[in-house]
PDB file of C-alpha atoms in Angstrom:
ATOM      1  CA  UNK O 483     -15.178  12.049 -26.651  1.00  0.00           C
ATOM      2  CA  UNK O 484     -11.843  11.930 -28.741  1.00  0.00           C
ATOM      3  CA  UNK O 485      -9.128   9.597 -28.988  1.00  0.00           C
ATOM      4  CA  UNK O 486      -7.381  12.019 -26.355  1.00  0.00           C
ATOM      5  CA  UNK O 487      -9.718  10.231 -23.490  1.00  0.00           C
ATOM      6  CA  UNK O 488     -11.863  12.697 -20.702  1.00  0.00           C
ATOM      7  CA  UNK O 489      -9.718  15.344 -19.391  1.00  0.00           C
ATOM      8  CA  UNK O 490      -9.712  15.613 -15.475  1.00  0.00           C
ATOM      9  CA  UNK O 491     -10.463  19.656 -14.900  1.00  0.00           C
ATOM     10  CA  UNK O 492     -10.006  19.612 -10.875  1.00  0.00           C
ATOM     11  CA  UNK O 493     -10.159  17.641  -7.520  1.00  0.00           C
ATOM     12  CA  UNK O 494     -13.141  15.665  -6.947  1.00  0.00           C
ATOM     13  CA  UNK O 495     -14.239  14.174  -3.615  1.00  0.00           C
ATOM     14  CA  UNK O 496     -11.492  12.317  -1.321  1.00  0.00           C
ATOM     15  CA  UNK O 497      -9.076  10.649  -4.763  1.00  0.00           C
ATOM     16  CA  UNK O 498     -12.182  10.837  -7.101  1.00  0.00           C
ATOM     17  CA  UNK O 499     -12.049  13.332  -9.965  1.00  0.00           C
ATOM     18  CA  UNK O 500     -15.103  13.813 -11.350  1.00  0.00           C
ATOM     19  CA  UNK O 501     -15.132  15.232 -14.790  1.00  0.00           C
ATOM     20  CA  UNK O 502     -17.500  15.617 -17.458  1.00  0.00           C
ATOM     21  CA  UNK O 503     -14.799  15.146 -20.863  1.00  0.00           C
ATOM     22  CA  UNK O 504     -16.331  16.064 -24.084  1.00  0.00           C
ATOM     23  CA  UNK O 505     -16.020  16.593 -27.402  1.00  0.00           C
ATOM     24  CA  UNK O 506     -13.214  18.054 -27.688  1.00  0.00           C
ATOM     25  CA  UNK O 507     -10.632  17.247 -24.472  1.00  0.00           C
ATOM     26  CA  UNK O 508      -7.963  19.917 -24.142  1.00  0.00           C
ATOM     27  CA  UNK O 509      -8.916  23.365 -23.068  1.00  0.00           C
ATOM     28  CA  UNK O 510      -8.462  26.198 -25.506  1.00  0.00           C
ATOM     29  CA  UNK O 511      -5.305  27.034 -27.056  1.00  0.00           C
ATOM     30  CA  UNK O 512      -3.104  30.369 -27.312  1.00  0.00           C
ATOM     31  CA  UNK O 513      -4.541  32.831 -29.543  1.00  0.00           C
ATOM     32  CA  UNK O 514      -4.064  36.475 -31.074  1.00  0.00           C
ATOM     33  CA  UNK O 515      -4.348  39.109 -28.465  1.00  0.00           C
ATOM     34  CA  UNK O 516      -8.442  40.230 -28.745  1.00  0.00           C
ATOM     35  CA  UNK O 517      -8.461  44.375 -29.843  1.00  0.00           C
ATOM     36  CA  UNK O 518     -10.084  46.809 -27.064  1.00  0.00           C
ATOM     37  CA  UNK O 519     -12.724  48.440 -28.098  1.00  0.00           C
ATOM     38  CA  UNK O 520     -12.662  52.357 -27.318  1.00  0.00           C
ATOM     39  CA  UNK O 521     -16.299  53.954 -26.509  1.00  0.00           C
ATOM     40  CA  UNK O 522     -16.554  57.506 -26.452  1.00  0.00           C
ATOM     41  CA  UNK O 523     -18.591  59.263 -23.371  1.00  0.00           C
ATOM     42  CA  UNK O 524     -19.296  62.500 -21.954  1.00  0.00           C
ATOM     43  CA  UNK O 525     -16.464  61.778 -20.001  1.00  0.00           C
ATOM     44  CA  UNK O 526     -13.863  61.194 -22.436  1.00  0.00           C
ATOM     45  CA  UNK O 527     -12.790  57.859 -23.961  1.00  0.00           C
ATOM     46  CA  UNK O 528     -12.149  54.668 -22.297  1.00  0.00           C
ATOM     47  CA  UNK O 529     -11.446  51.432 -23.649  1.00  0.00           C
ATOM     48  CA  UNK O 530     -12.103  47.325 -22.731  1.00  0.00           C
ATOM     49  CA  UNK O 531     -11.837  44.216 -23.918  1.00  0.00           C
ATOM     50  CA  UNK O 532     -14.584  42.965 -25.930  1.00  0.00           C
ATOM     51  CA  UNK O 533     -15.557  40.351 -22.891  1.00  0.00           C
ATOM     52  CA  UNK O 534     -15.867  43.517 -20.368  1.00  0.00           C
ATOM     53  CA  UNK O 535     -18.156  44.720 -23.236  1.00  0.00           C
ATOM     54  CA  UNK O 536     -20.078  41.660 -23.326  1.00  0.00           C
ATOM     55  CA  UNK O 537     -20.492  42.063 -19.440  1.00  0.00           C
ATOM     56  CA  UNK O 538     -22.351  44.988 -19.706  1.00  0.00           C
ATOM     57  CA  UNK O 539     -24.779  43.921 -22.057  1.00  0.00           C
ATOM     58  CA  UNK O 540     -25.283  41.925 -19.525  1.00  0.00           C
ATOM     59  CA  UNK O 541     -23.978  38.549 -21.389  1.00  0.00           C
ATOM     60  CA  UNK O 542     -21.007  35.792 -19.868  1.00  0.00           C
ATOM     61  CA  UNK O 543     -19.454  33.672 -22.160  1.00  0.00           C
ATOM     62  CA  UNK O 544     -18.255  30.283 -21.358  1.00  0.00           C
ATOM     63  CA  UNK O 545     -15.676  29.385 -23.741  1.00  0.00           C
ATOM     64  CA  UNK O 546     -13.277  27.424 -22.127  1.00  0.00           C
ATOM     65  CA  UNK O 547     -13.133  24.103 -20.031  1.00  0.00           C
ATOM     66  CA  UNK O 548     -14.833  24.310 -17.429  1.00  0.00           C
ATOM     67  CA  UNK O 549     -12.842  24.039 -13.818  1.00  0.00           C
ATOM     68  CA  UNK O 550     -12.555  25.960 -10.583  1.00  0.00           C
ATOM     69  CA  UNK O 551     -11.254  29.358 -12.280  1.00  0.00           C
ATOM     70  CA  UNK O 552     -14.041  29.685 -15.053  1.00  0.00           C
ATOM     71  CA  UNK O 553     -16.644  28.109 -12.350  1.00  0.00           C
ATOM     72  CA  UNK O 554     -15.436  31.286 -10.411  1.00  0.00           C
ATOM     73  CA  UNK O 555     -15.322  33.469 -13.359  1.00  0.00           C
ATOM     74  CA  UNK O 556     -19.094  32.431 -14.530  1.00  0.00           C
ATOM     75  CA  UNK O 557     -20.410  32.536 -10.668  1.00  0.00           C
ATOM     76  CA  UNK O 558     -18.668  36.202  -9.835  1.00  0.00           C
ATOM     77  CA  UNK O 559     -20.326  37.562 -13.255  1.00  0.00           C
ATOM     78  CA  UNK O 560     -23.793  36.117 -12.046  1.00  0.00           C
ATOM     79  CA  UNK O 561     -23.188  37.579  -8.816  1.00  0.00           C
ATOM     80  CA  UNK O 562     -22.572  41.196 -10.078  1.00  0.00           C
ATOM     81  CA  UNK O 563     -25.147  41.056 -12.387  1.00  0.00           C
ATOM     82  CA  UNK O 564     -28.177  40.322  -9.671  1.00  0.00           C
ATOM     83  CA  UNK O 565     -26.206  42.895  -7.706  1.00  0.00           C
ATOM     84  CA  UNK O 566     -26.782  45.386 -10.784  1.00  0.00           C
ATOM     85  CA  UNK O 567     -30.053  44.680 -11.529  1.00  0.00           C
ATOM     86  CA  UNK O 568     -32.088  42.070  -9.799  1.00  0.00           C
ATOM     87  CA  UNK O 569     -35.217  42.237 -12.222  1.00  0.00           C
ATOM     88  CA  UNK O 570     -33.436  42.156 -15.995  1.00  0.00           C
ATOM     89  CA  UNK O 571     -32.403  39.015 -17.705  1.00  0.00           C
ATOM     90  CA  UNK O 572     -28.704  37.516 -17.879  1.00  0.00           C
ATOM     91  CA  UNK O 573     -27.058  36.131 -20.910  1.00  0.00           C
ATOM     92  CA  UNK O 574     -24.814  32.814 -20.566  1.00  0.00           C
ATOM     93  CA  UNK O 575     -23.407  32.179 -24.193  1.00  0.00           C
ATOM     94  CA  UNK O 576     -21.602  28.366 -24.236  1.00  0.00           C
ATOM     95  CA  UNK O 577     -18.534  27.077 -26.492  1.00  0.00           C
ATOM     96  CA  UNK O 578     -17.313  24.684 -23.640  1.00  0.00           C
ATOM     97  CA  UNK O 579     -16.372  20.912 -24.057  1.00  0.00           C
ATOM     98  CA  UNK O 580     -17.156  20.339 -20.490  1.00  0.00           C
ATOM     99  CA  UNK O 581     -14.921  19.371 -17.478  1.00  0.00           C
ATOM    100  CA  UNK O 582     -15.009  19.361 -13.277  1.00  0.00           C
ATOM    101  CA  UNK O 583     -18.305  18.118 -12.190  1.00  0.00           C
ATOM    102  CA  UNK O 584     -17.912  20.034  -9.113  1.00  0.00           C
ATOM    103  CA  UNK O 585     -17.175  23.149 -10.969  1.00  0.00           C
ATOM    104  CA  UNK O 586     -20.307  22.716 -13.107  1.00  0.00           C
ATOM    105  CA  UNK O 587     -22.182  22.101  -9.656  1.00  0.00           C
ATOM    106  CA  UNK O 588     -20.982  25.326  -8.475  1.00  0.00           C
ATOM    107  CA  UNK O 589     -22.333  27.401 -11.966  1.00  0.00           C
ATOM    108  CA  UNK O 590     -25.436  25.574 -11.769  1.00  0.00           C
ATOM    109  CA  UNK O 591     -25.959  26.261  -8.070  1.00  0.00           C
ATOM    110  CA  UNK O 592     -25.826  29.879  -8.464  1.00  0.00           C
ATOM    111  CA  UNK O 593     -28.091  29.907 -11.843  1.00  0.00           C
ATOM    112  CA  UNK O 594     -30.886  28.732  -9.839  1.00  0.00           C
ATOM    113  CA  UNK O 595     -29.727  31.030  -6.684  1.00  0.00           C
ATOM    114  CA  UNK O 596     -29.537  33.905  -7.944  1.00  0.00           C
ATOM    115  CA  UNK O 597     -32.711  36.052  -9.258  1.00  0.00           C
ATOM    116  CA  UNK O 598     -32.327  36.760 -12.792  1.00  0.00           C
ATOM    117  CA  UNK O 599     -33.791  34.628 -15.672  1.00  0.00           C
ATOM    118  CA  UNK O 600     -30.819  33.326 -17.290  1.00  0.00           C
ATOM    119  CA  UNK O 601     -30.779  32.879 -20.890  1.00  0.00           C
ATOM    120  CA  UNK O 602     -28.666  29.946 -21.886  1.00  0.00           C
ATOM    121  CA  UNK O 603     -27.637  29.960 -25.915  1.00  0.00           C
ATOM    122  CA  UNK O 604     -25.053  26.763 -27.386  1.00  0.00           C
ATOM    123  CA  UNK O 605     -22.625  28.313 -29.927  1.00  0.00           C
ATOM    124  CA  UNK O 606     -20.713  25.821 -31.230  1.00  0.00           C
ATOM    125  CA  UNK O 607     -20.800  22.938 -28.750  1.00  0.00           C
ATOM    126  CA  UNK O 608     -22.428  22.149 -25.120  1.00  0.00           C
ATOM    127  CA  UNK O 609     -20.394  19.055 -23.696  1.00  0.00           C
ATOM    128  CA  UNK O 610     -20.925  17.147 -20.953  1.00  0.00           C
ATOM    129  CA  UNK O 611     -20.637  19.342 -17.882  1.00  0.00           C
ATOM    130  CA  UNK O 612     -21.691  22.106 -20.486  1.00  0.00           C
ATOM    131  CA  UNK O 613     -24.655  20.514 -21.584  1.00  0.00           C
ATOM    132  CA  UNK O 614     -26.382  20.176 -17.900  1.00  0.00           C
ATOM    133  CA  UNK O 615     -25.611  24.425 -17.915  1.00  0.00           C
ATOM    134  CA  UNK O 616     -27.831  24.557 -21.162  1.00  0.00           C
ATOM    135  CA  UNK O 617     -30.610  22.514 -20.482  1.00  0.00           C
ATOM    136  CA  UNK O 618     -30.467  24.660 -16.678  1.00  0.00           C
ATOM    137  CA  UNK O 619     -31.536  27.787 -18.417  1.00  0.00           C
ATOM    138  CA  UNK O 620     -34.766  29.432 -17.642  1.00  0.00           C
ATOM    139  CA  UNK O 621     -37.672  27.385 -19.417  1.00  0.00           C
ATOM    140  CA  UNK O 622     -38.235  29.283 -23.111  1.00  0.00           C
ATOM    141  CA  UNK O 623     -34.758  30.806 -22.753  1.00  0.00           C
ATOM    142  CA  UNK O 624     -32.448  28.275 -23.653  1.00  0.00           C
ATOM    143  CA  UNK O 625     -31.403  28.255 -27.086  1.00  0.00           C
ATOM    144  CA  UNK O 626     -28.846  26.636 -29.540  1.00  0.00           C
ATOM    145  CA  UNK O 627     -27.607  28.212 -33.205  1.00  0.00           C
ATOM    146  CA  UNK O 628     -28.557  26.162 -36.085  1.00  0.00           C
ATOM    147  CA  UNK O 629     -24.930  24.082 -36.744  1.00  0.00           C
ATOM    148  CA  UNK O 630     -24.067  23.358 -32.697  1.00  0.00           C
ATOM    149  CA  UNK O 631     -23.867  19.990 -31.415  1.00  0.00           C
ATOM    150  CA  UNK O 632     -24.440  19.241 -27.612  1.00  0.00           C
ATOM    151  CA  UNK O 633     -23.133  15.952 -26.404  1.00  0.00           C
ATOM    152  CA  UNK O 634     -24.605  14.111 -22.539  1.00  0.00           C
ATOM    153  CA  UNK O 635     -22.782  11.194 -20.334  1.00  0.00           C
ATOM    154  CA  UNK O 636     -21.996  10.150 -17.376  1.00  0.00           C
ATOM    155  CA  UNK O 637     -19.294  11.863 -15.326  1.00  0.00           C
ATOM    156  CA  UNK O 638     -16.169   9.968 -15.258  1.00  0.00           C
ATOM    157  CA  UNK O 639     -13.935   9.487 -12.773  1.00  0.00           C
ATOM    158  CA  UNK O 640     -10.315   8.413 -11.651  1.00  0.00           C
ATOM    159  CA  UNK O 641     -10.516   6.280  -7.770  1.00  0.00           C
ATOM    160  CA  UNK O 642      -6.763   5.288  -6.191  1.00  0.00           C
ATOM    161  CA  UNK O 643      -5.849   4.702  -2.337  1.00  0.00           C
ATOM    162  CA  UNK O 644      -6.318   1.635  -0.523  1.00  0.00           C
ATOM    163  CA  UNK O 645      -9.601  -0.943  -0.363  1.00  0.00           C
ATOM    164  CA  UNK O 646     -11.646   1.165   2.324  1.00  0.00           C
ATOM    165  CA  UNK O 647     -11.122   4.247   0.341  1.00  0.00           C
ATOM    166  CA  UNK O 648     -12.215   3.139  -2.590  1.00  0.00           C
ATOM    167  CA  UNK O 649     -15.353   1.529  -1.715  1.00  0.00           C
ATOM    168  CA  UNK O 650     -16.013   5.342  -0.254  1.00  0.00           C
ATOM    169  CA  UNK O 651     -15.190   6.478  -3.530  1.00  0.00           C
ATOM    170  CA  UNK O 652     -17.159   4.004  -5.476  1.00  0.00           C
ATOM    171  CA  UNK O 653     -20.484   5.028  -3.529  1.00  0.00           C
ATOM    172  CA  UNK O 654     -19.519   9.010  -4.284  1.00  0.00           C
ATOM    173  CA  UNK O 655     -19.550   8.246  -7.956  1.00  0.00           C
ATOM    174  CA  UNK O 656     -23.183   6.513  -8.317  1.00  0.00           C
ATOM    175  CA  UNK O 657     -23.899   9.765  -6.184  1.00  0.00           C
ATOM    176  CA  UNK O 658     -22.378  12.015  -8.732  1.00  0.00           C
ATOM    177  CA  UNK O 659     -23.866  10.432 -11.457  1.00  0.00           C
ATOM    178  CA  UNK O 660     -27.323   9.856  -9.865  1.00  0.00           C
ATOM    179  CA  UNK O 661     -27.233  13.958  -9.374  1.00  0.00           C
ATOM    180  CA  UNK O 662     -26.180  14.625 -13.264  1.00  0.00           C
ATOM    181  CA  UNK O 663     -28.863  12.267 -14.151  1.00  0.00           C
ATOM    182  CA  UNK O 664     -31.761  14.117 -11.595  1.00  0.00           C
ATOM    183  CA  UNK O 665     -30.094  17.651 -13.064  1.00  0.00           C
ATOM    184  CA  UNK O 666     -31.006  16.678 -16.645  1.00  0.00           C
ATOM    185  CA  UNK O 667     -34.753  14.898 -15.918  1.00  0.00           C
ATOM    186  CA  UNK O 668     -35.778  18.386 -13.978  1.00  0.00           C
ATOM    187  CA  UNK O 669     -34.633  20.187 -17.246  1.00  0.00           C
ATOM    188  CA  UNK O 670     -35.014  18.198 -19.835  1.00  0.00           C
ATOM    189  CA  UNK O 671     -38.575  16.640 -18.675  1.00  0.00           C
ATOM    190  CA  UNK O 672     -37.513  13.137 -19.225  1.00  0.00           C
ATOM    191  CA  UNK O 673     -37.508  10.191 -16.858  1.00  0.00           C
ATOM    192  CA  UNK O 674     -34.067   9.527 -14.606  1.00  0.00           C
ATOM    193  CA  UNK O 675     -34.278   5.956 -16.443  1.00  0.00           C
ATOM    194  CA  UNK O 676     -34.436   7.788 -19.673  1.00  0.00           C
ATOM    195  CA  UNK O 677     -31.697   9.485 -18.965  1.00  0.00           C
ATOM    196  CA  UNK O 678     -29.330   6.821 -17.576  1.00  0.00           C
ATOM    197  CA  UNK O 679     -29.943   4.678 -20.555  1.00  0.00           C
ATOM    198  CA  UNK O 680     -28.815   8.200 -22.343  1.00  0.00           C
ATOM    199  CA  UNK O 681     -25.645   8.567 -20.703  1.00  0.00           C
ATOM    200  CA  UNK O 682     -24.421   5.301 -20.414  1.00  0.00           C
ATOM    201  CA  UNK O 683     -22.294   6.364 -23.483  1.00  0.00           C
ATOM    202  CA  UNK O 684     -21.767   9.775 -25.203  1.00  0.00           C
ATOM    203  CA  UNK O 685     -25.080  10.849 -27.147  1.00  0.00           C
ATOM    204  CA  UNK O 686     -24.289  13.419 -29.618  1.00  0.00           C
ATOM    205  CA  UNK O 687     -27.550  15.476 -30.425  1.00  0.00           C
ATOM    206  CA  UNK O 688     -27.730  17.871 -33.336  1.00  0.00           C
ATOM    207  CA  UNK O 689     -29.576  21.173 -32.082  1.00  0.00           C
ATOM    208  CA  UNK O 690     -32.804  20.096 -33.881  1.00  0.00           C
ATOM    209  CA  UNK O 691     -32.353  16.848 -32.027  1.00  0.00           C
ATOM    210  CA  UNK O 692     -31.223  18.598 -28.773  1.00  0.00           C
ATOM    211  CA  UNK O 693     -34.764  20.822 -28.961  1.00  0.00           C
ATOM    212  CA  UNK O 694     -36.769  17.463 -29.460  1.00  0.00           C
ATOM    213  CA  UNK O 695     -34.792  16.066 -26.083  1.00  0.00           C
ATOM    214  CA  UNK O 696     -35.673  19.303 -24.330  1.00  0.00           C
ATOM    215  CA  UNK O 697     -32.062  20.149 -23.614  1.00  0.00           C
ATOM    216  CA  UNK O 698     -32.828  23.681 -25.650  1.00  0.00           C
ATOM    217  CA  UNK O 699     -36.084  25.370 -26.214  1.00  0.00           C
ATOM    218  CA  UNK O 700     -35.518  26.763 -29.599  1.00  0.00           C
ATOM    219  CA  UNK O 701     -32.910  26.271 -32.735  1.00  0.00           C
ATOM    220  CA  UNK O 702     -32.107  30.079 -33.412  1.00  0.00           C
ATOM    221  CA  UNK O 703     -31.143  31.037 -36.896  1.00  0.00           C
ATOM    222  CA  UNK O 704     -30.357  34.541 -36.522  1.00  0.00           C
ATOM    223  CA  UNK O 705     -31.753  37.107 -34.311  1.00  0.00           C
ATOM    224  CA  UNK O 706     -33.888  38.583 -36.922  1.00  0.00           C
ATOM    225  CA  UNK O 707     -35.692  35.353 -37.702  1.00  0.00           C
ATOM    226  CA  UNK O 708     -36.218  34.367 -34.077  1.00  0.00           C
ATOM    227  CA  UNK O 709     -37.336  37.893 -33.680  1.00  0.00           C
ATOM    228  CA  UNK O 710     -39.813  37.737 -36.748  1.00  0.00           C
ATOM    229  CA  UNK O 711     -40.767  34.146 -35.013  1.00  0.00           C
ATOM    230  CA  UNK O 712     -41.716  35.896 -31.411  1.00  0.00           C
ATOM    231  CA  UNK O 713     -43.700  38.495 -33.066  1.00  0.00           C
ATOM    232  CA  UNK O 714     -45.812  35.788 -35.157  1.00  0.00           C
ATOM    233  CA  UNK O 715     -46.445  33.525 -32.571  1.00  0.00           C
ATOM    234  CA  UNK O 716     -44.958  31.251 -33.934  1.00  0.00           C
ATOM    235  CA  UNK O 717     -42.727  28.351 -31.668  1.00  0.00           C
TER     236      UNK O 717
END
């Protein structure tokens, strides 16, 4: 977490906004307008932007905060991909610092609905929110490059309104939080006590450190060494 303080990515639960913060707070800013890429068919030509492209390789990228429109975004993609092709694996590549716990509720919910084995690989940093997506990745498919960082906490969350709606919101965020804590024992392998101690503040793992955790399955170098790996036998 910065000095900027958790950022509050959408509506939580009567006035509690549950939100998952990170490592880096704000959401992504402007950038240069990404090139199309032309590909030549039978057909003719036809272009698309390089995250179209990415789709049908059959890879989503999570780059951005997470909240209701990239929870969409992610769950739509995941949607149209089982639709596609039921019985082939599914990509999810994550820059994200995190954000709306309900969001990441929604993602995770369809990873584990729909049929697909979903590869989950950390490129840069898996916050928070982020971090439960990781670790949620079909076991031996979640992976991490070498230099990434992936950071675990509790949710936070902002309660206001009168007495009686605040002790309703009080008991909805020890739910929340007993949730995050029963998503990341199921994934990680690790006891919920474990894990609470773990969260009680931000833990910052290294990807070497985030394999040993059992947030990530394997610290990927480059594609031709975990390829060379695979073919050894090698772990």
């Amino acid at each position: 977490m910065t000095a900027t303080g958790r950022v509050a990515a959408g509506p939580g639960v009567g006035g509690v906004a549950a939100t998952g913060g990170g490592i880096a707070g704000d959401g992504p800013r402007a950038r240069q307008v990404l090139p199309n890429i032309v590909e030549r068919t039978s057909r003719g030509e036809y272009s698309m932007d390089p995250y179209s492209k990415l789709l049908k390789e059959r890879i989503i990228f999570l780059g951005v905060q997470i909240d209701d429109v990239s929870a969409n975004d992610v769950m739509a993609q995941l949607l149209f991909l089982e639709s596609e092709d039921p019985d082939r694996d599914i990509s999810i590549y994550i820059n994200s610092p995190g954000g709306s716990f309900t969001s990441l509720t929604a993602i995770y919910d369809t990873m584990q609905f729909v049929r697909p084995d979903i590869s989950t690989i950390c490129m840069g940093q898996a916050a928070s929110a982020a971090a439960v997506l990781l670790a949620a990745g079909t076991p031996g498919k979640r992976c991490t490059l070498e230099n990434s960082r992936i950071l675990i906490h509790q949710p936070s969350a902002q309660a206001q309104g009168q007495s009686s709606d605040l002790e309703i919101q009080a008991r909805e965020i020890l739910r929340v939080r007993a949730l995050q804590e029963a998503m990341l024992a199921r994934h990680t392998g690790r006891a919920e006590d474990e894990i609470r101690r773990d969260t009680e503040r931000d833990t910052i793992f290294s990807a070497a450190e985030a394999k040993d955790y059992g947030l990530v399955d394997e610290v990927i170098l480059s594609r031709k060494a975990s390829a060379s790996r695979r073919m050894s036998g090698v772990a």
